[in-house]
């Protein structure tokens, strides 16, 4: 997000009737942007944005998302709805019988999605078997191991003497955690998972199948979840500690008030008032997935794709991966 700075050419000039000001010399310790020299003509600095756009459109970018939750909560449907493509684990294996494994087995599916000339290499990692057993002790271990393995893979490429110009990025940029719509408190499994995972990856909790709750139940359930997260010091994305810009803090504060998002997924279209919309058909009507009045799926989509996708990648690289890198290098330097 680019904002006009104080003293920039976007501000109105009020000194047109005065004598031309003599440029002042800046002290050596002057902060950049304050008292900077005015430009007396067009230089073309803004063209760097066009250069970055053209380069990104040519090379594309990577985005890796993980979905975690019990079976039957609509994880695959939600991912298909997010990207309006058949990118889920189920969609990539047609004709095969769906069997829930007895242990947590991670399955990744990679697709290249293109929209208006921009290519995105999308990797979706599913966690079938999570939370489905009677004894779910340490069921998060395979997930933690997988996330750390991706950090390790990136680190090994990075420390090579002769390394690739563009290191393949398989690190998990965001983990969407599906909370069952019980309407009560968070389960110990949910709390323990988010407590452990929020330290190494960006966790975004959502209330799955929110159409099974009334509006009053949904609001009360949200408040209970927010209290649980605060009581157990669980920092979910967007984290308050990483809000540097005041405008970003205001935006993220509004998002944090809505988390966890109450979402409904659907990959079928229906006719509503002469328009084709994604939704779920019930006896009482059609629940429109992209209608903010019906559910908060648009907020989740905007957070993951339209407004915070690059921020998710930046925090993954500058915070979570950096913590892992420092820890690993310290371990390797010990005698």
GROMACS .gro file of C-alpha atoms in nm:
model
  335
    1UNK     CA    1   0.000   0.000   0.000
    2UNK     CA    2   0.145   0.331  -0.111
    3UNK     CA    3   0.041   0.645   0.075
    4UNK     CA    4   0.132   1.009   0.003
    5UNK     CA    5   0.394   1.137   0.244
    6UNK     CA    6   0.402   1.475   0.407
    7UNK     CA    7   0.561   1.724   0.173
    8UNK     CA    8   0.505   1.510  -0.136
    9UNK     CA    9   0.388   1.636  -0.474
   10UNK     CA   10   0.035   1.517  -0.391
   11UNK     CA   11  -0.015   1.795  -0.136
   12UNK     CA   12  -0.147   2.135  -0.253
   13UNK     CA   13   0.111   2.405  -0.290
   14UNK     CA   14   0.030   2.718  -0.089
   15UNK     CA   15   0.339   2.928  -0.167
   16UNK     CA   16   0.267   3.025  -0.527
   17UNK     CA   17   0.257   3.402  -0.445
   18UNK     CA   18   0.570   3.397  -0.229
   19UNK     CA   19   0.929   3.431  -0.335
   20UNK     CA   20   1.092   3.101  -0.429
   21UNK     CA   21   1.230   2.932  -0.123
   22UNK     CA   22   1.603   2.874  -0.098
   23UNK     CA   23   1.673   2.501  -0.058
   24UNK     CA   24   1.794   2.431   0.292
   25UNK     CA   25   2.076   2.194   0.361
   26UNK     CA   26   1.972   1.891   0.558
   27UNK     CA   27   2.163   1.799   0.872
   28UNK     CA   28   2.348   1.466   0.849
   29UNK     CA   29   2.110   1.296   1.092
   30UNK     CA   30   1.790   1.424   0.931
   31UNK     CA   31   1.519   1.166   0.886
   32UNK     CA   32   1.443   1.070   0.526
   33UNK     CA   33   1.131   1.230   0.384
   34UNK     CA   34   1.140   1.532   0.615
   35UNK     CA   35   1.258   1.850   0.448
   36UNK     CA   36   1.352   1.664   0.130
   37UNK     CA   37   1.432   1.868  -0.180
   38UNK     CA   38   1.142   1.937  -0.412
   39UNK     CA   39   1.157   1.807  -0.767
   40UNK     CA   40   1.127   2.077  -1.037
   41UNK     CA   41   1.011   1.834  -1.302
   42UNK     CA   42   0.895   1.481  -1.361
   43UNK     CA   43   1.169   1.224  -1.292
   44UNK     CA   44   0.973   0.901  -1.328
   45UNK     CA   45   1.042   0.739  -0.989
   46UNK     CA   46   0.692   0.595  -0.982
   47UNK     CA   47   0.776   0.382  -1.287
   48UNK     CA   48   0.946   0.136  -1.054
   49UNK     CA   49   0.598   0.014  -0.957
   50UNK     CA   50   0.526  -0.072  -1.320
   51UNK     CA   51   0.860  -0.250  -1.344
   52UNK     CA   52   0.780  -0.459  -1.038
   53UNK     CA   53   0.436  -0.542  -1.177
   54UNK     CA   54   0.574  -0.653  -1.514
   55UNK     CA   55   0.840  -0.867  -1.348
   56UNK     CA   56   0.588  -1.031  -1.117
   57UNK     CA   57   0.354  -1.105  -1.406
   58UNK     CA   58   0.638  -1.273  -1.595
   59UNK     CA   59   0.781  -1.481  -1.311
   60UNK     CA   60   0.465  -1.536  -1.106
   61UNK     CA   61   0.474  -1.602  -0.732
   62UNK     CA   62   0.418  -1.880  -0.484
   63UNK     CA   63   0.156  -1.910  -0.213
   64UNK     CA   64   0.130  -2.207   0.021
   65UNK     CA   65  -0.172  -2.259   0.243
   66UNK     CA   66  -0.253  -2.535   0.493
   67UNK     CA   67  -0.602  -2.632   0.608
   68UNK     CA   68  -0.648  -2.812   0.940
   69UNK     CA   69  -0.961  -2.952   1.100
   70UNK     CA   70  -1.173  -3.258   1.155
   71UNK     CA   71  -1.320  -3.440   0.858
   72UNK     CA   72  -1.661  -3.321   0.746
   73UNK     CA   73  -1.605  -2.952   0.819
   74UNK     CA   74  -1.582  -2.853   0.451
   75UNK     CA   75  -1.209  -2.785   0.421
   76UNK     CA   76  -1.182  -2.898   0.059
   77UNK     CA   77  -1.498  -2.713  -0.041
   78UNK     CA   78  -1.375  -2.396   0.125
   79UNK     CA   79  -1.043  -2.404  -0.062
   80UNK     CA   80  -1.224  -2.458  -0.393
   81UNK     CA   81  -1.451  -2.163  -0.310
   82UNK     CA   82  -1.156  -1.939  -0.219
   83UNK     CA   83  -0.977  -1.984  -0.550
   84UNK     CA   84  -1.284  -2.064  -0.764
   85UNK     CA   85  -1.102  -2.368  -0.897
   86UNK     CA   86  -1.091  -2.740  -0.828
   87UNK     CA   87  -0.769  -2.721  -0.626
   88UNK     CA   88  -0.859  -2.938  -0.325
   89UNK     CA   89  -0.731  -3.283  -0.247
   90UNK     CA   90  -1.066  -3.443  -0.338
   91UNK     CA   91  -1.093  -3.264  -0.670
   92UNK     CA   92  -0.748  -3.382  -0.777
   93UNK     CA   93  -0.832  -3.748  -0.721
   94UNK     CA   94  -1.166  -3.811  -0.895
   95UNK     CA   95  -1.318  -4.154  -0.876
   96UNK     CA   96  -1.125  -4.257  -0.566
   97UNK     CA   97  -1.306  -4.354  -0.250
   98UNK     CA   98  -1.247  -4.108   0.031
   99UNK     CA   99  -1.106  -4.286   0.332
  100UNK     CA  100  -1.016  -4.110   0.652
  101UNK     CA  101  -0.673  -4.230   0.770
  102UNK     CA  102  -0.622  -4.354   1.123
  103UNK     CA  103  -0.336  -4.109   1.176
  104UNK     CA  104  -0.262  -3.759   1.054
  105UNK     CA  105  -0.128  -3.781   0.699
  106UNK     CA  106  -0.038  -3.461   0.518
  107UNK     CA  107  -0.123  -3.440   0.150
  108UNK     CA  108  -0.015  -3.151  -0.071
  109UNK     CA  109  -0.158  -3.056  -0.409
  110UNK     CA  110   0.007  -2.792  -0.630
  111UNK     CA  111  -0.164  -2.599  -0.909
  112UNK     CA  112  -0.074  -2.301  -1.124
  113UNK     CA  113  -0.359  -2.050  -1.130
  114UNK     CA  114  -0.362  -1.759  -1.374
  115UNK     CA  115  -0.583  -1.450  -1.359
  116UNK     CA  116  -0.545  -1.146  -1.584
  117UNK     CA  117  -0.192  -1.245  -1.677
  118UNK     CA  118  -0.073  -1.301  -1.318
  119UNK     CA  119   0.039  -1.657  -1.239
  120UNK     CA  120   0.030  -1.802  -0.890
  121UNK     CA  121   0.177  -2.137  -0.796
  122UNK     CA  122  -0.066  -2.247  -0.527
  123UNK     CA  123   0.008  -2.537  -0.292
  124UNK     CA  124  -0.272  -2.660  -0.067
  125UNK     CA  125  -0.174  -2.893   0.218
  126UNK     CA  126  -0.455  -3.091   0.379
  127UNK     CA  127  -0.438  -3.279   0.708
  128UNK     CA  128  -0.685  -3.571   0.688
  129UNK     CA  129  -0.713  -3.763   1.012
  130UNK     CA  130  -0.654  -3.461   1.238
  131UNK     CA  131  -0.878  -3.476   1.545
  132UNK     CA  132  -1.079  -3.775   1.420
  133UNK     CA  133  -0.950  -4.035   1.664
  134UNK     CA  134  -1.055  -4.119   2.019
  135UNK     CA  135  -0.703  -4.047   2.139
  136UNK     CA  136  -0.574  -3.732   1.969
  137UNK     CA  137  -0.263  -3.696   2.184
  138UNK     CA  138   0.024  -3.535   1.993
  139UNK     CA  139  -0.174  -3.539   1.668
  140UNK     CA  140  -0.016  -3.202   1.587
  141UNK     CA  141   0.337  -3.349   1.574
  142UNK     CA  142   0.324  -3.445   1.202
  143UNK     CA  143   0.201  -3.094   1.118
  144UNK     CA  144   0.478  -2.923   1.317
  145UNK     CA  145   0.732  -3.158   1.160
  146UNK     CA  146   0.609  -3.077   0.808
  147UNK     CA  147   0.624  -2.699   0.864
  148UNK     CA  148   0.977  -2.720   1.006
  149UNK     CA  149   1.085  -2.945   0.719
  150UNK     CA  150   0.988  -2.672   0.472
  151UNK     CA  151   1.193  -2.418   0.671
  152UNK     CA  152   1.486  -2.660   0.672
  153UNK     CA  153   1.460  -2.714   0.297
  154UNK     CA  154   1.469  -2.338   0.234
  155UNK     CA  155   1.759  -2.293   0.478
  156UNK     CA  156   1.971  -2.560   0.308
  157UNK     CA  157   1.924  -2.388  -0.027
  158UNK     CA  158   2.000  -2.048   0.122
  159UNK     CA  159   2.333  -2.138   0.287
  160UNK     CA  160   2.481  -2.300  -0.025
  161UNK     CA  161   2.791  -2.129  -0.161
  162UNK     CA  162   2.643  -2.141  -0.510
  163UNK     CA  163   2.271  -2.104  -0.470
  164UNK     CA  164   1.982  -2.058  -0.707
  165UNK     CA  165   1.880  -1.709  -0.808
  166UNK     CA  166   1.525  -1.788  -0.698
  167UNK     CA  167   1.498  -2.041  -0.416
  168UNK     CA  168   1.181  -2.254  -0.444
  169UNK     CA  169   0.953  -2.153  -0.160
  170UNK     CA  170   0.756  -2.439  -0.006
  171UNK     CA  171   0.717  -2.274   0.335
  172UNK     CA  172   0.361  -2.260   0.471
  173UNK     CA  173   0.248  -1.898   0.456
  174UNK     CA  174  -0.088  -1.944   0.626
  175UNK     CA  175  -0.272  -2.213   0.821
  176UNK     CA  176  -0.653  -2.197   0.825
  177UNK     CA  177  -0.783  -2.378   1.132
  178UNK     CA  178  -1.145  -2.497   1.113
  179UNK     CA  179  -1.327  -2.482   1.447
  180UNK     CA  180  -1.633  -2.710   1.473
  181UNK     CA  181  -1.959  -2.510   1.510
  182UNK     CA  182  -2.039  -2.640   1.858
  183UNK     CA  183  -2.152  -2.303   1.993
  184UNK     CA  184  -1.967  -2.371   2.319
  185UNK     CA  185  -1.604  -2.316   2.420
  186UNK     CA  186  -1.295  -2.414   2.228
  187UNK     CA  187  -1.193  -2.774   2.285
  188UNK     CA  188  -0.859  -2.849   2.455
  189UNK     CA  189  -0.743  -2.991   2.120
  190UNK     CA  190  -0.817  -2.660   1.945
  191UNK     CA  191  -0.639  -2.457   2.212
  192UNK     CA  192  -0.331  -2.677   2.223
  193UNK     CA  193  -0.299  -2.688   1.845
  194UNK     CA  194  -0.325  -2.312   1.800
  195UNK     CA  195  -0.094  -2.249   2.095
  196UNK     CA  196   0.180  -2.463   1.941
  197UNK     CA  197   0.130  -2.372   1.577
  198UNK     CA  198   0.094  -1.994   1.623
  199UNK     CA  199   0.461  -1.985   1.726
  200UNK     CA  200   0.585  -2.116   1.391
  201UNK     CA  201   0.318  -2.024   1.133
  202UNK     CA  202   0.040  -1.771   1.069
  203UNK     CA  203  -0.281  -1.928   1.207
  204UNK     CA  204  -0.621  -1.800   1.091
  205UNK     CA  205  -0.912  -1.960   1.284
  206UNK     CA  206  -1.254  -1.988   1.120
  207UNK     CA  207  -1.589  -2.126   1.238
  208UNK     CA  208  -1.677  -2.397   0.988
  209UNK     CA  209  -2.032  -2.452   0.859
  210UNK     CA  210  -2.151  -2.137   1.032
  211UNK     CA  211  -2.498  -2.177   0.876
  212UNK     CA  212  -2.573  -2.439   1.144
  213UNK     CA  213  -2.571  -2.160   1.405
  214UNK     CA  214  -2.821  -1.879   1.451
  215UNK     CA  215  -2.690  -1.524   1.435
  216UNK     CA  216  -2.711  -1.494   1.815
  217UNK     CA  217  -2.530  -1.825   1.866
  218UNK     CA  218  -2.265  -1.722   1.617
  219UNK     CA  219  -2.196  -1.391   1.792
  220UNK     CA  220  -2.180  -1.554   2.135
  221UNK     CA  221  -1.953  -1.833   2.009
  222UNK     CA  222  -1.718  -1.575   1.860
  223UNK     CA  223  -1.690  -1.389   2.189
  224UNK     CA  224  -1.614  -1.711   2.374
  225UNK     CA  225  -1.342  -1.804   2.127
  226UNK     CA  226  -1.185  -1.458   2.152
  227UNK     CA  227  -1.183  -1.487   2.533
  228UNK     CA  228  -1.024  -1.832   2.513
  229UNK     CA  229  -0.750  -1.710   2.280
  230UNK     CA  230  -0.676  -1.413   2.503
  231UNK     CA  231  -0.681  -1.619   2.823
  232UNK     CA  232  -0.432  -1.869   2.680
  233UNK     CA  233  -0.211  -1.599   2.520
  234UNK     CA  234  -0.260  -1.740   2.169
  235UNK     CA  235  -0.164  -1.489   1.901
  236UNK     CA  236  -0.343  -1.562   1.575
  237UNK     CA  237  -0.300  -1.374   1.249
  238UNK     CA  238  -0.289  -1.075   1.214
  239UNK     CA  239  -0.064  -1.050   1.521
  240UNK     CA  240  -0.067  -0.724   1.715
  241UNK     CA  241   0.311  -0.738   1.770
  242UNK     CA  242   0.379  -0.695   1.398
  243UNK     CA  243   0.162  -0.387   1.335
  244UNK     CA  244   0.416  -0.120   1.248
  245UNK     CA  245   0.213   0.130   1.047
  246UNK     CA  246  -0.072   0.314   1.228
  247UNK     CA  247  -0.307   0.268   0.932
  248UNK     CA  248  -0.227  -0.103   0.922
  249UNK     CA  249  -0.301  -0.125   1.293
  250UNK     CA  250  -0.645   0.031   1.245
  251UNK     CA  251  -0.725  -0.213   0.963
  252UNK     CA  252  -0.597  -0.513   1.156
  253UNK     CA  253  -0.787  -0.409   1.469
  254UNK     CA  254  -1.110  -0.425   1.269
  255UNK     CA  255  -1.011  -0.768   1.139
  256UNK     CA  256  -0.924  -0.895   1.487
  257UNK     CA  257  -1.269  -0.794   1.608
  258UNK     CA  258  -1.420  -1.030   1.347
  259UNK     CA  259  -1.188  -1.328   1.403
  260UNK     CA  260  -1.272  -1.612   1.393
  261UNK     CA  261  -1.459  -1.565   1.067
  262UNK     CA  262  -1.791  -1.751   1.048
  263UNK     CA  263  -1.774  -1.908   0.702
  264UNK     CA  264  -1.982  -2.123   0.471
  265UNK     CA  265  -1.828  -2.299   0.172
  266UNK     CA  266  -2.001  -2.401  -0.150
  267UNK     CA  267  -1.875  -2.492  -0.497
  268UNK     CA  268  -2.213  -2.503  -0.672
  269UNK     CA  269  -2.389  -2.214  -0.845
  270UNK     CA  270  -2.757  -2.128  -0.805
  271UNK     CA  271  -2.991  -1.878  -0.970
  272UNK     CA  272  -3.079  -1.585  -0.740
  273UNK     CA  273  -3.265  -1.282  -0.879
  274UNK     CA  274  -3.145  -1.360  -1.228
  275UNK     CA  275  -2.780  -1.396  -1.125
  276UNK     CA  276  -2.560  -1.703  -1.082
  277UNK     CA  277  -2.417  -1.711  -0.731
  278UNK     CA  278  -2.216  -1.960  -0.527
  279UNK     CA  279  -2.427  -2.093  -0.244
  280UNK     CA  280  -2.589  -2.375  -0.053
  281UNK     CA  281  -2.951  -2.458  -0.118
  282UNK     CA  282  -3.176  -2.531   0.181
  283UNK     CA  283  -3.550  -2.566   0.235
  284UNK     CA  284  -3.562  -2.205   0.353
  285UNK     CA  285  -3.364  -2.053   0.070
  286UNK     CA  286  -3.012  -2.021  -0.067
  287UNK     CA  287  -2.717  -1.923   0.151
  288UNK     CA  288  -2.500  -1.702  -0.067
  289UNK     CA  289  -2.135  -1.762   0.012
  290UNK     CA  290  -2.013  -1.427  -0.119
  291UNK     CA  291  -2.288  -1.224   0.048
  292UNK     CA  292  -2.152  -1.055   0.367
  293UNK     CA  293  -2.504  -1.060   0.514
  294UNK     CA  294  -2.512  -1.441   0.499
  295UNK     CA  295  -2.158  -1.528   0.611
  296UNK     CA  296  -1.807  -1.387   0.651
  297UNK     CA  297  -1.643  -1.579   0.370
  298UNK     CA  298  -1.568  -1.253   0.177
  299UNK     CA  299  -1.367  -1.131   0.478
  300UNK     CA  300  -1.161  -1.450   0.484
  301UNK     CA  301  -1.099  -1.429   0.109
  302UNK     CA  302  -0.995  -1.064   0.131
  303UNK     CA  303  -0.760  -1.139   0.420
  304UNK     CA  304  -0.588  -1.434   0.251
  305UNK     CA  305  -0.575  -1.301  -0.105
  306UNK     CA  306  -0.675  -0.943  -0.171
  307UNK     CA  307  -0.531  -0.744   0.119
  308UNK     CA  308  -0.285  -0.951   0.326
  309UNK     CA  309  -0.134  -1.216   0.097
  310UNK     CA  310   0.202  -1.040   0.071
  311UNK     CA  311   0.196  -0.964   0.443
  312UNK     CA  312   0.145  -1.335   0.517
  313UNK     CA  313   0.453  -1.412   0.309
  314UNK     CA  314   0.656  -1.132   0.467
  315UNK     CA  315   0.581  -1.243   0.824
  316UNK     CA  316   0.658  -1.603   0.731
  317UNK     CA  317   0.998  -1.501   0.596
  318UNK     CA  318   1.096  -1.225   0.839
  319UNK     CA  319   0.956  -1.368   1.162
  320UNK     CA  320   0.879  -1.741   1.160
  321UNK     CA  321   1.150  -1.853   0.921
  322UNK     CA  322   1.401  -1.614   1.075
  323UNK     CA  323   1.336  -1.762   1.421
  324UNK     CA  324   1.390  -2.110   1.282
  325UNK     CA  325   1.708  -2.003   1.098
  326UNK     CA  326   1.862  -1.845   1.408
  327UNK     CA  327   1.783  -2.150   1.617
  328UNK     CA  328   1.931  -2.392   1.364
  329UNK     CA  329   2.247  -2.188   1.310
  330UNK     CA  330   2.299  -2.159   1.685
  331UNK     CA  331   2.264  -2.536   1.715
  332UNK     CA  332   2.518  -2.597   1.440
  333UNK     CA  333   2.770  -2.357   1.601
  334UNK     CA  334   2.764  -2.529   1.938
  335UNK     CA  335   3.084  -2.724   2.012
   0.00000   0.00000   0.00000
